[in-house]
Tab-separated table of C-alpha atoms and ligand atoms in Angstrom:
chain	number	residue	atom	x	y	z
A	115	MET	CA	52.045	-53.309	2.251
A	116	LYS	CA	49.251	-51.352	3.890
A	117	ASN	CA	47.513	-49.218	2.189
A	118	ILE	CA	47.002	-48.249	-1.905
A	119	VAL	CA	47.669	-44.171	-1.597
A	120	LEU	CA	46.501	-42.837	-5.651
A	121	THR	CA	47.421	-39.280	-6.088
A	122	GLY	CA	47.836	-36.607	-9.019
A	123	PHE	CA	46.570	-33.782	-10.039
A	124	MET	CA	42.577	-32.194	-10.144
A	125	GLY	CA	40.695	-34.135	-11.981
A	126	THR	CA	42.872	-37.121	-12.647
A	127	GLY	CA	39.692	-39.701	-11.073
A	128	LYS	CA	41.527	-40.423	-8.378
A	129	THR	CA	38.256	-40.709	-5.579
A	130	THR	CA	36.126	-42.856	-8.989
A	131	ILE	CA	39.104	-45.338	-9.105
A	132	GLY	CA	40.141	-45.474	-5.660
A	133	GLN	CA	36.680	-46.404	-5.090
A	134	GLU	CA	36.328	-49.332	-7.631
A	135	VAL	CA	39.729	-50.403	-6.847
A	136	ALA	CA	38.461	-50.529	-2.746
A	137	ARG	CA	35.343	-51.825	-3.852
A	138	GLN	CA	37.138	-54.790	-6.075
A	139	LEU	CA	40.030	-55.475	-3.111
A	140	ASP	CA	37.295	-55.126	-0.721
A	141	ARG	CA	39.171	-52.188	1.113
A	142	SER	CA	37.544	-49.400	2.637
A	143	PHE	CA	38.367	-46.407	0.438
A	144	VAL	CA	38.903	-42.766	2.113
A	145	ASP	CA	39.249	-39.311	0.206
A	146	LEU	CA	41.647	-37.229	2.444
A	147	ASP	CA	39.924	-33.861	1.452
A	148	ASN	CA	36.518	-35.297	2.454
A	149	VAL	CA	37.831	-36.035	6.458
A	150	ILE	CA	39.672	-33.065	6.119
A	151	GLU	CA	35.963	-31.329	4.942
A	152	ALA	CA	34.377	-33.716	8.030
A	153	ARG	CA	36.614	-32.849	10.997
A	154	GLN	CA	36.987	-29.339	9.658
A	155	GLY	CA	33.009	-29.401	9.203
A	156	CYS	CA	33.557	-26.803	6.251
A	157	SER	CA	34.423	-27.305	2.491
A	158	ILE	CA	38.013	-26.953	1.095
A	159	ARG	CA	36.789	-24.070	-0.641
A	160	GLN	CA	36.088	-22.312	2.626
A	161	ILE	CA	39.073	-23.405	4.418
A	162	PHE	CA	41.394	-21.711	1.702
A	163	GLU	CA	39.720	-18.843	2.487
A	164	GLN	CA	38.997	-18.132	5.921
A	165	ASP	CA	42.204	-19.759	7.376
A	166	GLY	CA	44.400	-19.344	3.633
A	167	GLU	CA	46.242	-22.390	2.020
A	168	ALA	CA	48.899	-22.501	3.780
A	169	HIS	CA	46.509	-23.723	6.687
A	170	PHE	CA	45.172	-26.634	4.137
A	171	ARG	CA	48.385	-27.707	3.361
A	172	LYS	CA	49.518	-27.809	7.494
A	173	LEU	CA	45.968	-29.560	8.191
A	174	GLU	CA	46.620	-31.850	5.144
A	175	ALA	CA	50.391	-32.830	6.381
A	176	ASP	CA	49.673	-33.846	9.562
A	177	LEU	CA	46.889	-36.245	7.638
A	178	CYS	CA	49.237	-37.914	5.664
A	179	ARG	CA	51.586	-38.825	8.522
A	180	GLU	CA	48.097	-40.548	10.348
A	181	ALA	CA	47.192	-41.942	7.179
A	182	ALA	CA	50.685	-43.488	6.709
A	183	ILE	CA	49.725	-46.217	9.371
A	184	TRP	CA	46.611	-47.346	8.620
A	185	GLU	CA	46.252	-50.900	7.324
A	186	ASN	CA	44.353	-51.896	4.690
A	187	HIS	CA	42.709	-49.083	2.873
A	188	VAL	CA	42.721	-47.624	-0.527
A	189	ILE	CA	43.552	-43.625	-0.401
A	190	ALA	CA	42.968	-40.692	-2.323
A	191	THR	CA	44.991	-37.779	-1.944
A	192	GLY	CA	44.111	-33.668	-2.816
A	193	GLY	CA	45.885	-33.197	-6.480
A	194	GLY	CA	48.661	-30.624	-3.864
A	195	ALA	CA	49.166	-33.405	-1.284
A	196	LEU	CA	52.363	-35.266	-2.696
A	197	VAL	CA	53.756	-32.566	-4.203
A	198	ASN	CA	54.961	-31.886	-0.725
A	199	ALA	CA	58.395	-33.828	-0.384
A	200	GLU	CA	58.009	-34.966	3.042
A	201	ASN	CA	54.043	-35.934	2.575
A	202	LEU	CA	55.395	-38.168	-0.240
A	203	ALA	CA	58.427	-39.392	1.622
A	204	VAL	CA	55.987	-40.421	5.002
A	205	LEU	CA	52.883	-42.231	2.321
A	206	ALA	CA	55.890	-44.017	0.558
A	207	ALA	CA	57.229	-45.461	3.542
A	208	GLN	CA	55.188	-48.696	3.691
A	209	ASN	CA	52.573	-48.236	0.965
A	210	LEU	CA	52.418	-48.076	-2.585
A	211	VAL	CA	51.905	-44.491	-3.641
A	212	ILE	CA	50.738	-44.361	-7.384
A	213	CYS	CA	50.210	-41.367	-9.088
A	214	LEU	CA	47.429	-41.488	-12.296
A	215	ASP	CA	48.225	-38.690	-15.141
A	216	CYS	CA	46.171	-37.015	-17.406
A	217	GLU	CA	47.116	-34.880	-20.651
A	218	PRO	CA	46.249	-31.157	-20.222
A	219	ASN	CA	43.562	-31.221	-22.674
A	220	ALA	CA	41.888	-33.109	-21.509
A	221	LEU	CA	41.908	-32.218	-17.514
A	222	TRP	CA	40.384	-28.900	-18.883
A	223	GLU	CA	37.313	-30.523	-19.961
A	224	ARG	CA	37.220	-32.467	-17.033
A	225	LEU	CA	37.386	-29.233	-15.107
A	226	ALA	CA	35.682	-26.756	-16.912
A	227	ALA	CA	32.713	-26.438	-14.873
A	228	ALA	CA	34.193	-27.469	-11.818
A	229	THR	CA	33.322	-24.981	-9.028
A	230	ASP	CA	34.961	-26.479	-5.947
A	231	ARG	CA	38.886	-26.311	-6.810
A	232	PRO	CA	39.783	-22.888	-5.095
A	233	LEU	CA	43.260	-23.531	-6.895
A	234	LEU	CA	41.596	-22.778	-10.378
A	235	ASP	CA	39.715	-19.835	-9.809
A	236	SER	CA	41.260	-17.956	-12.210
A	237	ALA	CA	39.815	-15.888	-15.532
A	238	ASP	CA	42.259	-18.330	-17.932
A	239	ARG	CA	41.247	-21.649	-16.315
A	240	LYS	CA	43.488	-23.726	-18.921
A	241	GLU	CA	46.292	-21.857	-18.373
A	242	ARG	CA	46.065	-22.077	-14.845
A	243	ILE	CA	46.057	-26.142	-14.950
A	244	LEU	CA	49.256	-25.613	-17.036
A	245	SER	CA	51.088	-23.532	-15.375
A	246	LEU	CA	50.053	-25.496	-12.021
A	247	LEU	CA	50.834	-28.833	-13.963
A	248	GLN	CA	53.772	-27.556	-14.944
A	249	ALA	CA	54.999	-26.657	-11.448
A	250	ARG	CA	54.381	-29.976	-9.980
A	251	GLN	CA	55.985	-31.733	-12.708
A	252	PRO	CA	58.871	-32.114	-11.198
A	253	ALA	CA	57.210	-33.429	-8.136
A	254	TYR	CA	54.888	-35.273	-9.673
A	255	ALA	CA	57.966	-37.068	-11.167
A	256	LYS	CA	59.646	-38.408	-7.736
A	257	ILE	CA	56.522	-40.703	-7.522
A	258	PRO	CA	56.869	-44.360	-8.071
A	259	HIS	CA	54.571	-45.518	-9.635
A	260	HIS	CA	52.142	-43.880	-12.394
A	261	VAL	CA	49.339	-44.983	-14.743
A	262	ASP	CA	47.778	-42.495	-17.590
A	263	THR	CA	44.383	-42.073	-17.047
A	264	THR	CA	43.363	-40.138	-20.705
A	265	HIS	CA	42.346	-42.962	-22.483
A	266	LEU	CA	41.806	-45.429	-20.434
A	267	THR	CA	38.434	-46.178	-18.638
A	268	THR	CA	37.890	-46.773	-14.913
A	269	ASP	CA	37.856	-50.550	-15.138
A	270	GLU	CA	41.287	-50.266	-17.569
A	271	ILE	CA	42.606	-47.841	-15.168
A	272	SER	CA	41.295	-50.116	-11.446
A	273	ALA	CA	42.847	-53.184	-13.599
A	274	GLU	CA	46.475	-51.648	-13.898
A	275	ILE	CA	46.278	-50.666	-10.353
A	276	ILE	CA	45.270	-53.815	-8.642
A	277	SER	CA	48.325	-55.508	-11.282
A	278	LEU	CA	50.689	-52.786	-9.765
A	279	TYR	CA	49.466	-53.877	-6.306
A	280	ASN	CA	49.642	-57.822	-6.800
A	281	HIS	CA	53.285	-57.399	-7.987
A	282	GLN	CA	54.053	-55.389	-5.440
A	283	GLN	CA	52.782	-58.270	-2.738
A	284	THR	CA	54.494	-60.897	-4.756
A	285	ASN	CA	58.156	-58.689	-4.341
A	286	ASP	CA	57.255	-57.786	-0.071
A	287	LYS	CA	56.783	-61.718	0.072
A	288	ASN	CA	59.799	-62.913	-1.801
A	289	LYS	CA	61.980	-60.321	0.184
A	290	GLY	CA	60.564	-61.538	3.600
A	291	GLN	CA	61.988	-65.139	2.309
A	292	THR	CA	64.843	-64.328	1.728
A	293	THR	CA	65.349	-62.261	4.907
A	294	ASN	CA	63.880	-65.457	6.530
A	295	ASP	CA	66.088	-67.969	4.740
A	296	ARG	CA	69.175	-65.140	5.687
A	297	ASN	CA	68.416	-65.612	8.983
A	298	ASN	CA	67.925	-69.380	8.492
A	299	THR	CA	71.279	-70.539	7.681
A	300	ARG	CA	73.069	-68.205	10.015
B	107	S3P	C1	44.294	-29.522	-4.549
B	107	S3P	C2	43.366	-30.725	-5.336
B	107	S3P	C3	41.890	-30.757	-4.356
B	107	S3P	C4	41.914	-30.250	-2.692
B	107	S3P	C5	42.441	-28.507	-2.919
B	107	S3P	C6	43.617	-28.157	-3.373
B	107	S3P	C7	45.435	-29.103	-5.449
B	107	S3P	O1	41.632	-32.229	-4.529
B	107	S3P	O2	42.894	-30.819	-2.000
B	107	S3P	O3	41.301	-27.920	-3.568
B	107	S3P	O4	46.382	-28.553	-4.863
B	107	S3P	O5	45.785	-29.674	-6.227
B	107	S3P	P1	41.777	-33.158	-5.979
B	107	S3P	O6	42.932	-33.406	-6.869
B	107	S3P	O7	40.793	-33.958	-5.221
B	107	S3P	O8	40.475	-31.899	-6.540
């Protein structure tokens, strides 16, 4: 397995958790939104305002394809990146993809003062969070692994992710061993 990819709605803690998991596994951490901002030389909000959401989604999809073949990274995607089924397929092919979940009320509290999420510009932010969550639910449900972060600490969430990762590593090794055994008996 190449990378651990963390996704999930805005405010679920992808960056904080990703940094901690990367630290514990001694891997590099990359936040895909930061890469887009650095390459474009402006903020996500500016990209949305100047070129529109469709342009941002194209940059995001291109970067998912690029990131899919990196090795040994912990990657945080933007909250909408894997709502696109092709982005999910491309990243899930060889990486461990985990969706961080969180109850809407906790999300609303975490995001109440955020000014850097253009999709949350609304007179009623709580309603906006609820409707976006609802619209994205079927797409998030297709992500292979989930960790509910609502009542857990960073350490607890990181431990769950590392346990999923270790489990996956063991499965991959066993699969490799079975294939070797099969080839040796031919
Ligand atoms: C978005 C989430 C943001 C960022 C952009 C769009 C989304 O990332 O990619 O504002 O569609 O949910 P975070 O989830 O890191 O806030």
